[in-house]
Short mmCIF file of C-alpha atoms in Angstrom, two decimals:
data_model
loop_
_atom_site.label_atom_id
_atom_site.label_comp_id
_atom_site.label_asym_id
_atom_site.label_seq_id
_atom_site.Cartn_x
_atom_site.Cartn_y
_atom_site.Cartn_z
CA MET A 209 -30.96 16.71 22.51
CA ASP A 210 -30.26 19.24 19.78
CA ASP A 211 -29.59 17.31 16.56
CA ASP A 212 -28.15 20.30 14.71
CA PHE A 213 -25.71 18.51 12.41
CA PRO A 214 -26.51 18.86 8.68
CA ASP A 215 -28.63 16.04 7.26
CA THR A 216 -26.59 14.26 4.58
CA SER A 217 -28.36 10.93 4.95
CA ASP A 218 -28.74 8.47 2.10
CA SER A 219 -31.07 5.63 3.05
CA SER A 220 -29.89 3.58 0.06
CA ARG A 221 -26.64 2.96 1.94
CA ASN A 222 -28.48 1.57 5.01
CA ARG A 223 -28.28 -2.19 5.41
CA ALA A 224 -28.76 -4.03 8.67
CA VAL A 225 -25.78 -6.09 9.79
CA PRO A 226 -26.58 -9.79 10.38
CA SER A 227 -25.82 -10.01 14.10
CA SER A 228 -26.66 -13.60 15.04
CA ARG A 229 -24.56 -16.63 14.12
CA VAL A 230 -27.50 -18.20 12.32
CA ALA A 231 -28.09 -15.08 10.22
CA ARG A 232 -24.42 -14.77 9.31
CA LEU A 233 -24.18 -18.48 8.44
CA GLY A 234 -27.27 -18.05 6.29
CA THR A 235 -25.55 -15.21 4.41
CA PHE A 236 -22.57 -17.45 3.69
CA GLY A 237 -24.96 -20.17 2.59
CA ARG A 238 -26.74 -17.84 0.18
CA LEU A 239 -23.34 -16.73 -1.14
CA ALA A 240 -22.32 -20.36 -1.75
CA GLY A 241 -25.64 -21.03 -3.44
CA GLY A 242 -25.32 -17.95 -5.64
CA VAL A 243 -21.79 -18.87 -6.64
CA ALA A 244 -22.85 -22.44 -7.42
CA GLY A 245 -25.70 -21.13 -9.56
CA GLY A 246 -23.27 -18.85 -11.37
CA VAL A 247 -20.94 -21.79 -12.00
CA ILE A 248 -23.73 -23.91 -13.45
CA GLY A 249 -25.00 -21.11 -15.67
CA GLU A 250 -21.57 -20.10 -16.95
CA GLY A 251 -20.61 -23.75 -17.48
CA ALA A 252 -23.72 -24.37 -19.55
CA ARG A 253 -23.02 -21.32 -21.70
CA ARG A 254 -19.43 -22.34 -22.36
CA LEU A 255 -20.30 -25.96 -23.08
CA ALA A 256 -22.90 -24.75 -25.57
CA ARG A 257 -20.09 -22.88 -27.34
CA GLY A 258 -18.05 -26.07 -27.54
CA GLU A 259 -15.60 -25.04 -24.79
CA ARG A 260 -14.26 -27.19 -21.95
CA PRO A 261 -13.86 -24.63 -19.15
CA LYS A 262 -11.77 -25.11 -16.02
CA MET A 263 -13.51 -24.89 -12.64
CA ARG A 264 -11.42 -21.85 -11.65
CA ASP A 265 -12.66 -19.98 -14.72
CA LEU A 266 -16.25 -20.79 -13.82
CA LEU A 267 -15.83 -19.68 -10.21
CA LEU A 268 -14.12 -16.38 -10.95
CA THR A 269 -16.61 -14.85 -13.35
CA PRO A 270 -17.48 -11.14 -12.94
CA GLY A 271 -20.87 -12.18 -11.55
CA ASN A 272 -19.37 -14.38 -8.86
CA VAL A 273 -16.74 -11.78 -7.99
CA GLY A 274 -19.58 -9.29 -7.50
CA ARG A 275 -21.54 -11.73 -5.35
CA LEU A 276 -18.54 -12.35 -3.11
CA ALA A 277 -17.76 -8.65 -2.64
CA ASP A 278 -21.40 -7.78 -1.97
CA ARG A 279 -21.90 -10.52 0.63
CA LEU A 280 -18.66 -9.75 2.45
CA SER A 281 -19.66 -6.06 2.53
CA HIS A 282 -23.08 -7.03 3.92
CA LEU A 283 -21.55 -9.14 6.67
CA ARG A 284 -18.91 -6.54 7.47
CA GLY A 285 -16.85 -7.47 10.51
CA ALA A 286 -14.17 -10.12 10.14
CA ALA A 287 -15.51 -11.31 6.79
CA MET A 288 -15.00 -7.91 5.16
CA LYS A 289 -11.87 -7.07 7.16
CA LEU A 290 -10.11 -10.30 6.22
CA GLY A 291 -10.91 -9.68 2.58
CA GLN A 292 -9.30 -6.26 2.83
CA MET A 293 -6.29 -7.62 4.74
CA ILE A 294 -5.51 -10.04 1.90
CA SER A 295 -4.74 -7.03 -0.25
CA MET A 296 -1.23 -6.49 1.15
CA ASP A 297 -0.27 -4.14 -1.67
CA ALA A 298 -3.76 -3.10 -2.81
CA GLY A 299 -3.63 -5.16 -5.95
CA ASP A 300 -0.17 -4.68 -7.42
CA PHE A 301 0.77 -8.34 -6.92
CA LEU A 302 -2.68 -9.95 -6.71
CA PRO A 303 -4.48 -12.03 -9.33
CA ALA A 304 -6.81 -9.73 -11.29
CA GLU A 305 -9.94 -11.45 -9.97
CA LEU A 306 -8.93 -11.10 -6.32
CA ALA A 307 -7.86 -7.49 -6.90
CA ALA A 308 -11.36 -6.80 -8.26
CA ILE A 309 -12.95 -8.17 -5.08
CA MET A 310 -10.64 -6.06 -2.92
CA ALA A 311 -11.44 -2.91 -4.90
CA GLN A 312 -15.16 -3.44 -4.41
CA LEU A 313 -14.70 -4.06 -0.69
CA ARG A 314 -12.85 -0.77 -0.32
CA GLU A 315 -15.62 1.12 -2.11
CA GLN A 316 -18.69 -0.47 -0.52
CA ALA A 317 -19.57 0.97 2.87
CA TYR A 318 -23.05 0.06 4.05
CA ARG A 319 -24.18 1.43 7.40
CA MET A 320 -26.61 0.43 10.11
CA PRO A 321 -30.23 1.61 9.83
CA PRO A 322 -31.18 4.10 12.59
CA LYS A 323 -33.12 1.49 14.60
CA GLN A 324 -30.17 -0.90 14.77
CA LEU A 325 -27.82 1.98 15.63
CA GLY A 326 -30.11 3.13 18.46
CA ASP A 327 -30.25 -0.39 19.88
CA VAL A 328 -26.45 -0.57 20.02
CA LEU A 329 -26.15 2.84 21.72
CA ALA A 330 -28.83 1.98 24.29
CA ARG A 331 -27.19 -1.35 25.07
CA GLU A 332 -23.77 0.25 25.66
CA TRP A 333 -24.73 3.63 27.19
CA GLY A 334 -28.13 2.91 28.69
CA ALA A 335 -31.64 3.82 27.62
CA ASP A 336 -31.09 7.48 28.56
CA TRP A 337 -27.93 7.80 26.44
CA LYS A 338 -29.17 10.95 24.72
CA SER A 339 -29.00 12.86 28.01
CA ARG A 340 -25.19 12.51 27.99
CA LEU A 341 -24.85 14.56 24.80
CA SER A 342 -26.16 17.86 23.45
CA ALA A 343 -26.08 16.59 19.86
CA PHE A 344 -25.62 13.33 17.97
CA ASP A 345 -25.58 12.92 14.19
CA ALA A 346 -27.28 9.64 13.26
CA ASN A 347 -25.75 9.86 9.78
CA PRO A 348 -22.21 8.39 9.97
CA ILE A 349 -19.25 10.36 8.64
CA ALA A 350 -17.42 7.08 7.95
CA ALA A 351 -18.36 3.40 7.67
CA ALA A 352 -15.83 0.58 7.63
CA SER A 353 -15.56 -3.14 8.25
CA ILE A 354 -15.99 -3.29 12.03
CA GLY A 355 -17.78 -0.07 12.92
CA GLN A 356 -19.03 3.32 11.77
CA VAL A 357 -18.19 6.82 13.01
CA HIS A 358 -20.60 9.60 14.04
CA ARG A 359 -20.24 13.25 15.02
CA ALA A 360 -21.47 14.23 18.49
CA ARG A 361 -21.19 17.06 21.00
CA LEU A 362 -20.93 17.17 24.78
CA PRO A 363 -23.01 19.64 26.81
CA ASP A 364 -19.88 21.77 27.34
CA GLY A 365 -19.51 22.14 23.56
CA THR A 366 -16.68 19.64 23.05
CA GLU A 367 -16.89 18.08 19.59
CA LEU A 368 -16.59 14.29 19.51
CA ALA A 369 -16.17 11.46 17.04
CA ILE A 370 -18.01 8.31 18.17
CA LYS A 371 -17.07 4.93 16.68
CA VAL A 372 -19.91 2.41 17.07
CA GLN A 373 -19.21 -1.27 16.47
CA TYR A 374 -21.58 -3.31 14.34
CA PRO A 375 -23.61 -5.79 16.43
CA GLY A 376 -22.47 -9.40 16.41
CA VAL A 377 -19.06 -8.60 14.91
CA ALA A 378 -16.96 -9.62 17.92
CA GLN A 379 -18.85 -12.88 18.45
CA SER A 380 -18.61 -13.94 14.80
CA ILE A 381 -14.89 -13.40 14.18
CA ASP A 382 -13.66 -17.01 14.36
CA ALA A 383 -16.47 -18.43 12.24
CA ASP A 384 -16.21 -15.61 9.67
CA VAL A 385 -12.47 -16.10 9.23
CA ASP A 386 -12.92 -19.84 8.74
CA ASN A 387 -15.75 -19.30 6.24
CA VAL A 388 -13.77 -16.76 4.20
CA ALA A 389 -10.77 -19.09 4.17
CA THR A 390 -13.01 -21.88 2.87
CA LEU A 391 -14.30 -19.62 0.10
CA LEU A 392 -10.74 -18.77 -0.93
CA ARG A 393 -9.78 -22.44 -0.96
CA VAL A 394 -12.79 -23.36 -3.08
CA SER A 395 -12.04 -20.49 -5.50
CA GLY A 396 -8.68 -22.05 -6.37
CA LEU A 397 -6.87 -18.78 -5.66
CA LEU A 398 -4.75 -20.43 -2.98
CA PRO A 399 -2.83 -23.71 -3.32
CA ARG A 400 -4.00 -26.54 -1.12
CA GLU A 401 -0.38 -27.22 -0.10
CA LEU A 402 -0.12 -23.84 1.62
CA ASP A 403 -0.59 -24.06 5.40
CA LEU A 404 -2.75 -21.08 6.29
CA GLY A 405 -3.31 -22.22 9.88
CA PRO A 406 -0.82 -19.90 11.63
CA LEU A 407 -1.89 -16.90 9.54
CA LEU A 408 -5.60 -17.53 10.14
CA ASN A 409 -5.02 -17.92 13.87
CA GLU A 410 -3.14 -14.62 13.91
CA ALA A 411 -5.87 -12.93 11.86
CA LYS A 412 -8.43 -14.09 14.44
CA ARG A 413 -6.29 -12.82 17.29
CA GLN A 414 -5.81 -9.40 15.75
CA LEU A 415 -9.46 -9.07 14.78
CA HIS A 416 -10.51 -9.86 18.35
CA GLU A 417 -8.14 -7.10 19.48
CA GLU A 418 -9.54 -4.67 16.91
CA ALA A 419 -13.04 -5.39 18.15
CA ASP A 420 -12.03 -4.36 21.71
CA TYR A 421 -12.46 -0.59 21.68
CA GLU A 422 -11.17 -0.20 25.24
CA ARG A 423 -7.91 -1.75 24.07
CA GLU A 424 -7.84 0.61 21.09
CA ALA A 425 -8.33 3.58 23.43
CA GLY A 426 -5.22 2.45 25.30
CA GLU A 427 -3.24 2.27 22.05
CA MET A 428 -4.44 5.77 21.12
CA ARG A 429 -3.15 7.10 24.43
CA ARG A 430 0.17 5.32 23.95
CA PHE A 431 0.77 6.75 20.47
CA ALA A 432 -0.52 10.18 21.52
CA ASP A 433 2.04 10.22 24.34
CA TRP A 434 4.87 9.18 22.00
CA LEU A 435 4.01 11.89 19.48
CA GLU A 436 2.77 14.62 21.81
CA ASP A 437 5.80 16.86 21.29
CA ASP A 438 6.04 16.32 17.53
CA ALA A 439 4.10 19.05 15.71
CA ARG A 440 3.96 16.97 12.52
CA TYR A 441 1.34 14.60 13.96
CA HIS A 442 -1.83 14.65 16.03
CA VAL A 443 -3.50 11.64 17.65
CA PRO A 444 -7.00 12.33 19.07
CA ARG A 445 -7.40 11.57 22.75
CA PRO A 446 -10.12 9.09 23.79
CA ILE A 447 -12.96 10.19 26.08
CA GLU A 448 -12.83 7.63 28.87
CA ALA A 449 -16.31 8.24 30.33
CA LEU A 450 -18.02 7.38 27.04
CA THR A 451 -15.77 4.54 25.85
CA THR A 452 -16.82 0.90 26.22
CA SER A 453 -15.62 -2.29 24.58
CA ARG A 454 -18.05 -1.61 21.69
CA ILE A 455 -18.08 2.23 21.54
CA LEU A 456 -14.98 4.41 21.22
CA ALA A 457 -15.44 8.12 21.95
CA MET A 458 -12.66 10.54 21.07
CA GLU A 459 -12.08 14.21 20.43
CA PHE A 460 -13.11 15.29 16.95
CA VAL A 461 -10.22 16.74 14.95
CA ALA A 462 -10.95 18.57 11.72
CA GLY A 463 -9.10 17.48 8.63
CA GLU A 464 -9.52 16.44 5.04
CA PRO A 465 -8.96 13.02 3.47
CA ILE A 466 -5.28 12.41 2.82
CA GLU A 467 -6.11 11.69 -0.84
CA ALA A 468 -7.27 15.31 -1.18
CA LEU A 469 -3.59 16.26 -1.30
CA GLU A 470 -3.46 14.88 -4.85
CA THR A 471 -4.15 18.42 -6.06
CA ALA A 472 -1.92 20.15 -3.48
CA PRO A 473 1.42 21.74 -4.41
CA GLN A 474 4.29 19.28 -4.79
CA VAL A 475 6.05 20.51 -1.65
CA ILE A 476 2.98 19.76 0.52
CA ARG A 477 2.61 16.26 -0.93
CA ASP A 478 6.31 15.58 -0.47
CA THR A 479 6.33 16.85 3.12
CA ALA A 480 3.24 14.88 4.14
CA MET A 481 4.65 11.64 2.77
CA ARG A 482 8.09 12.26 4.20
CA ASP A 483 6.47 12.74 7.63
CA LEU A 484 4.40 9.57 7.23
CA MET A 485 7.41 7.50 6.17
CA ALA A 486 9.45 8.92 9.05
CA LEU A 487 6.69 7.75 11.39
CA VAL A 488 6.75 4.22 9.94
CA LEU A 489 10.50 4.05 10.61
CA ARG A 490 10.05 5.35 14.17
CA GLU A 491 7.37 2.73 14.80
CA LEU A 492 9.62 -0.04 13.52
CA PHE A 493 12.96 0.99 14.98
CA GLU A 494 12.15 3.21 18.00
CA PHE A 495 8.68 2.44 19.39
CA GLY A 496 8.78 -1.30 18.78
CA ALA A 497 5.07 -1.02 18.02
CA MET A 498 3.19 -0.17 14.84
CA GLN A 499 -0.29 0.74 13.67
CA THR A 500 -0.34 -1.90 10.93
CA ASP A 501 -3.45 -0.89 8.96
CA PRO A 502 -2.44 1.37 6.02
CA ASN A 503 -6.03 2.15 4.95
CA PHE A 504 -6.01 5.69 3.54
CA ALA A 505 -9.04 6.53 5.70
CA ASN A 506 -6.81 6.23 8.78
CA TYR A 507 -5.00 9.44 7.84
CA ARG A 508 -6.38 12.97 7.62
CA TYR A 509 -4.54 16.16 6.78
CA ASP A 510 -5.00 19.24 8.97
CA ARG A 511 -4.19 21.97 6.47
CA GLU A 512 -4.49 24.78 9.00
CA ASN A 513 -1.80 23.31 11.26
CA GLU A 514 0.08 21.50 8.46
CA ARG A 515 0.03 18.19 10.28
CA LEU A 516 -1.13 14.60 9.85
CA VAL A 517 -4.09 13.41 11.92
CA LEU A 518 -3.68 9.72 12.79
CA LEU A 519 -6.81 7.62 13.31
CA ASP A 520 -7.81 4.01 14.06
CA PHE A 521 -5.38 2.19 16.34
CA GLY A 522 -7.23 -1.10 16.55
CA ALA A 523 -4.51 -2.75 14.44
CA ALA A 524 -1.65 -1.42 16.57
CA ARG A 525 0.64 -4.20 17.76
CA ASP A 526 3.97 -4.67 19.50
CA LEU A 527 6.74 -5.95 17.26
CA LYS A 528 9.38 -8.55 18.02
CA PRO A 529 12.94 -7.16 18.08
CA ASP A 530 13.95 -9.76 15.47
CA THR A 531 11.51 -8.20 13.01
CA ALA A 532 13.16 -4.79 13.22
CA GLU A 533 16.61 -6.35 12.98
CA GLY A 534 15.58 -8.25 9.86
CA TYR A 535 14.50 -5.03 8.16
CA ARG A 536 17.65 -3.27 9.37
CA ALA A 537 19.85 -5.93 7.78
CA ILE A 538 17.98 -5.78 4.46
CA LEU A 539 18.07 -1.98 4.31
CA ALA A 540 21.76 -1.82 5.28
CA ALA A 541 22.67 -4.31 2.57
CA GLY A 542 20.56 -2.43 0.05
CA LEU A 543 22.15 0.93 0.82
CA ALA A 544 25.58 -0.71 0.53
CA GLU A 545 24.49 -2.15 -2.85
CA ASP A 546 25.55 -5.58 -1.63
CA ARG A 547 23.14 -7.76 -3.59
CA ALA A 548 24.36 -11.03 -2.12
CA ALA A 549 23.85 -9.67 1.39
CA VAL A 550 20.34 -8.53 0.44
CA ARG A 551 19.54 -12.05 -0.70
CA ARG A 552 20.88 -13.59 2.54
CA ALA A 553 19.07 -11.06 4.71
CA THR A 554 15.81 -11.55 2.81
CA ILE A 555 15.92 -15.31 3.41
CA ALA A 556 16.96 -14.88 7.06
CA ALA A 557 14.06 -12.49 7.69
CA GLY A 558 11.61 -14.97 6.17
CA PHE A 559 10.60 -12.86 3.19
CA LEU A 560 11.87 -15.48 0.80
CA GLY A 561 11.65 -19.24 1.29
CA GLU A 562 14.68 -21.46 0.79
CA ALA A 563 12.91 -23.52 -1.87
CA ALA A 564 12.03 -20.46 -3.96
CA ALA A 565 15.58 -19.11 -3.64
CA GLU A 566 17.04 -22.39 -4.85
CA ARG A 567 14.63 -23.08 -7.71
CA HIS A 568 14.35 -19.49 -8.95
CA GLY A 569 17.75 -18.09 -8.06
CA ALA A 570 18.30 -16.14 -11.28
CA LEU A 571 14.85 -14.60 -11.08
CA VAL A 572 15.37 -13.63 -7.44
CA ASP A 573 18.69 -12.00 -8.30
CA ARG A 574 17.08 -9.97 -11.10
CA MET A 575 14.36 -8.73 -8.73
CA ILE A 576 16.93 -7.81 -6.08
CA ASP A 577 18.98 -5.96 -8.69
CA ILE A 578 15.96 -3.87 -9.71
CA ILE A 579 15.12 -2.98 -6.10
CA VAL A 580 18.72 -2.12 -5.15
CA THR A 581 19.18 -0.03 -8.29
CA GLU A 582 15.98 1.94 -7.63
CA MET A 583 16.88 2.31 -3.96
CA ASN A 584 20.22 3.93 -4.76
CA ARG A 585 19.24 6.36 -7.49
CA PRO A 586 20.54 9.84 -6.58
CA GLY A 587 18.07 12.39 -5.26
CA PRO A 588 14.52 11.94 -3.93
CA PHE A 589 12.68 8.79 -4.95
CA ASP A 590 9.80 9.61 -7.31
CA PHE A 591 6.89 7.44 -6.17
CA GLY A 592 4.85 8.63 -9.12
CA ASP A 593 7.17 6.72 -11.47
CA ARG A 594 6.26 3.07 -10.88
CA ALA A 595 7.42 1.61 -14.18
CA PHE A 596 9.66 -0.85 -12.36
CA VAL A 597 6.68 -2.22 -10.39
CA SER A 598 5.18 -3.88 -13.46
CA THR A 599 8.50 -5.62 -14.11
CA LEU A 600 8.65 -6.85 -10.51
CA ARG A 601 5.03 -8.00 -10.74
CA GLU A 602 5.70 -10.03 -13.88
CA GLN A 603 8.71 -11.69 -12.29
CA GLY A 604 6.85 -12.25 -9.03
CA MET A 605 3.97 -13.89 -10.88
CA GLU A 606 6.44 -16.17 -12.64
CA MET A 607 7.68 -17.35 -9.25
CA ALA A 608 4.12 -17.58 -7.91
CA ALA A 609 3.20 -19.98 -10.70
CA ASP A 610 5.42 -22.54 -8.94
CA ARG A 611 3.00 -23.25 -6.12
CA ALA A 612 5.28 -25.88 -4.58
CA THR A 613 7.59 -23.08 -3.41
CA TRP A 614 4.92 -20.79 -1.94
CA HIS A 615 5.98 -19.52 1.45
CA ILE A 616 4.28 -17.49 4.19
CA PRO A 617 6.64 -15.03 5.95
CA PRO A 618 6.52 -14.61 9.74
CA VAL A 619 3.28 -12.99 10.86
CA ASP A 620 5.01 -9.89 12.30
CA THR A 621 6.76 -9.35 8.98
CA LEU A 622 3.50 -9.71 7.07
CA PHE A 623 1.82 -6.98 9.08
CA VAL A 624 4.81 -4.64 8.94
CA GLN A 625 5.14 -5.16 5.20
CA ARG A 626 1.45 -4.47 4.78
CA LYS A 627 1.99 -1.07 6.43
CA ILE A 628 5.07 -0.33 4.32
CA SER A 629 3.39 -1.37 1.08
CA GLY A 630 0.28 0.66 1.87
CA THR A 631 2.40 3.72 2.67
CA ALA A 632 4.25 3.36 -0.63
CA LEU A 633 0.92 3.05 -2.43
CA LEU A 634 -0.28 6.31 -0.87
CA ALA A 635 2.96 8.00 -1.92
CA ALA A 636 2.34 6.77 -5.46
CA ARG A 637 -1.22 8.10 -5.32
CA LEU A 638 0.11 11.53 -4.30
CA LYS A 639 3.05 11.33 -6.76
CA ALA A 640 5.31 12.32 -3.88
CA ARG A 641 9.08 12.64 -4.06
CA VAL A 642 10.91 11.61 -0.90
CA ASP A 643 14.58 11.06 -0.15
CA VAL A 644 13.99 7.67 1.45
CA ARG A 645 17.70 6.96 1.85
CA ASP A 646 18.06 10.07 3.99
CA LEU A 647 15.27 8.79 6.26
CA VAL A 648 16.61 5.24 6.46
CA ARG A 649 20.32 5.94 6.87
CA PRO A 650 20.25 6.88 10.63
CA TYR A 651 18.69 3.49 11.45
CA VAL A 652 21.17 1.32 9.58
CA THR A 653 24.51 3.05 10.23
CA THR A 654 26.49 2.52 13.40
#
C-alpha cells in the first residue's frame, strides 16, 4: 500500500486508550487518589495560614481541575464526552471551575499509538485490511472523544475519511457515565437534591447510539437525502463496504475549519451563520430530527463551492412533536413582545420550573424582558455584541444559588437547546450579523 500522505505525526500526542474495564476503573481510582492527595496538601497549606477552608474550595483547586481534565481526556469515550456535554453553552453559564475543565477537554486530543490503531483496523477489517486501500495515513487528521479520523484512498483513487473508534469505548459507557456523575457529586458542583437519574440514563442511551457507527452511517444518508438539493450544504456519503459498527468510512470532502472564517469578509461570515441557523430551524420544525452536537469541529467550510460541510451524525436524534411546539410557542410570544406569554410558554415547555418561577418571579421577568428586547431590535442581530449575556449570567447565577429550585428540563429540550446555544456561540465567535427574526417568522406565523 502506498502511504503517500504527508507525515505530520507528533508522537507526544500518542496515548493508548485504556480498553478493559479494569484498566479504566484503575484510571478513575488514580484520579480519585490524586484528587484526595491534592485536597490533603491544599488543606494543610491553608490551615498553616490560619484559614478554615471549605471542602469545595479544596476539591476545586487548579491542580485538581487539571487532574480531572487530564484523566477524562486519557479515558476518552463516555468519560470525556459526558464532560463535554455538560458544557451546554460552552461556559457562559457554568461555574468558573467547571468551565475550566470543559475548556481543557476541548483542547486535549490524544490519539491511539500506531500499534493500537493497527489492532483495531485488523479486528474490524481483517488481517489483510491494507489490501482494500491504496493509501492510509496513520496520522489522524482529527481526534475526539469516541474516535479519531484518518485520510485514506481506494484503489480507484477515491479519497476517504475513516473514523476509527477507540477500543473499549462502547463497552465502558455505562460505568464511565456513573463514575463521572460520582465525581461531579463529590466535587459539590451539583446539589444532592437534584435527580440526575433520567438525564444520566438518556446520556447513556445517546452515547451507545453514538458508538454505533452503522447507525451513524444511516443518519448521514438520511440528512444527505434531505439536503441533497440544497447547494448551501454538503453531507458526505458513507462507504457501505468499509463501514462497521466501530469504523465509519465516508467520502473525503475538502474544507477548512469553520473558525477560519473569523478573518473572512463580513458578508461570508453572515451568510455562513445564516445558513447554519436556517438548518437548525429546518431540523426542529421540518425534519423532526436534529444533529444535536454543536462542536465546531462538526462543521467545515468549502470556500470553493461556498457551502457548509456537515460532519458527525452520531448525535442525531428524532424529536418529539411537543418539543418543536414548545419552541414555536416561545418564539411566537417573543416576536409578539408578549412577555407574560413568554413566561407561560417557558414554564409549559419545561425550561423553567414552577418553584423557580414562584420564588424568583421578578428576576425571571427581568431576564425575559432582556431577551425579548434583544430579540426585537430592528435589523440583523449582532452576535458579536454579547454585553447582555453577562447580565443574564449574573441573574441566572442568582437563581442558581437557590439550589432548592433547581430543575432539569425535558431531555429533548436539553439536547435541542445545546445545539441552539452552540450555534449562537459560533455566531459570536465569527461576529456574525443575522436577521434571526426573518428566519424564525415563517415557522411561528399562521
